[in-house]
XYZ file of C-alpha atoms in Angstrom:
125
model
C 41.566 62.176 145.494
C 45.329 62.331 145.982
C 47.305 65.387 144.864
C 50.092 64.359 142.459
C 52.254 67.470 142.669
C 55.979 66.791 142.596
C 58.446 69.513 143.594
C 61.146 69.613 140.930
C 63.046 72.679 142.112
C 66.252 72.027 143.983
C 66.152 73.284 147.587
C 69.329 75.363 147.144
C 67.811 77.048 144.070
C 64.654 77.767 146.024
C 66.731 79.441 148.764
C 68.730 81.406 146.149
C 65.510 82.716 144.571
C 64.131 83.712 147.980
C 67.413 85.477 148.851
C 67.471 87.474 145.603
C 63.808 88.451 145.819
C 64.094 89.399 149.495
C 67.118 91.608 148.749
C 65.756 93.078 145.501
C 65.418 96.854 145.406
C 64.633 99.259 142.596
C 64.749 102.967 141.906
C 62.853 104.970 139.355
C 65.233 106.473 136.840
C 62.852 108.134 134.399
C 59.178 108.981 134.102
C 57.174 110.402 131.240
C 53.389 110.605 130.748
C 53.411 107.176 129.092
C 56.465 105.331 130.467
C 58.645 104.596 133.483
C 62.166 103.190 133.724
C 63.333 101.429 136.870
C 66.801 100.200 137.838
C 66.659 96.776 139.499
C 69.280 95.919 142.127
C 69.899 92.330 143.233
C 72.170 91.203 146.081
C 74.330 88.829 144.015
C 74.246 90.378 140.537
C 75.494 93.647 139.056
C 76.117 95.428 135.770
C 79.679 94.351 134.830
C 80.563 97.770 133.392
C 79.319 100.037 136.161
C 78.953 97.715 139.145
C 75.430 99.121 139.538
C 71.994 97.719 138.856
C 71.718 94.148 137.608
C 69.071 95.268 135.147
C 66.345 97.687 134.226
C 62.609 97.549 133.720
C 60.761 99.743 131.248
C 57.010 100.036 131.680
C 55.136 101.593 128.768
C 51.468 102.454 129.239
C 49.150 102.258 126.221
C 47.061 105.380 126.817
C 45.363 105.609 123.437
C 43.571 102.279 123.024
C 41.255 102.024 126.016
C 39.248 99.066 124.719
C 42.049 96.503 125.159
C 44.561 98.012 127.541
C 47.866 96.247 127.994
C 50.932 97.546 129.740
C 54.085 96.715 127.794
C 56.866 95.763 130.183
C 60.461 95.073 129.191
C 63.032 93.700 131.621
C 66.688 93.760 130.578
C 69.252 91.964 132.734
C 72.808 93.246 132.267
C 74.700 90.748 134.438
C 76.027 88.019 132.082
C 75.611 85.443 134.849
C 71.829 85.829 134.439
C 72.170 85.014 130.722
C 73.318 81.436 131.397
C 70.691 78.746 130.741
C 71.083 77.119 134.187
C 69.684 80.330 135.761
C 66.428 80.271 133.803
C 64.245 79.541 136.840
C 65.977 82.326 138.795
C 65.459 84.849 135.963
C 61.838 83.761 135.570
C 61.113 84.069 139.313
C 62.795 87.482 139.628
C 60.977 88.762 136.529
C 57.645 87.538 137.858
C 58.280 89.365 141.137
C 59.251 92.565 139.281
C 55.957 92.473 137.361
C 54.012 91.863 140.576
C 55.713 94.751 142.395
C 55.960 97.393 139.663
C 52.971 96.656 137.428
C 50.596 94.877 139.781
C 47.558 93.076 138.477
C 47.155 94.975 135.211
C 47.097 93.138 131.875
C 50.733 93.080 130.821
C 52.764 92.014 127.812
C 56.194 91.078 129.171
C 59.468 90.798 127.293
C 62.522 89.611 129.239
C 65.975 90.064 127.693
C 68.543 87.888 129.436
C 70.661 86.028 126.897
C 69.630 82.365 126.694
C 66.958 83.044 129.325
C 65.039 85.591 127.238
C 61.296 84.996 126.895
C 57.916 86.650 126.326
C 54.805 86.281 128.460
C 51.320 87.676 128.834
C 49.751 88.462 132.202
C 45.968 88.749 132.228
C 43.622 89.457 135.116
């Protein structure tokens, strides 16, 4: 049986995604018993007002309902360049990597705020 997978991502976009993910760093800004806030730094993107982090990630742990535990994760990108529709695949790939690095394999409800590239997703084990 032949595999009919067609690569639709432009090679330059693929390299751009790899470059941003490879250079991505983050620092924890705040921690409480039920939440964390992380600043996310990307090589090519910055907050236009401060010149700092391109965005932030807020991870809220649901500690009360142990039957169906989900971690609520919100990613907010501040760089307006990441709000432009043509960067959807970049925003999606960076967000996916943030969830993998900061939340891991836990069940997660994700909300990404990035202008036209905003979306919601659910990660389940």
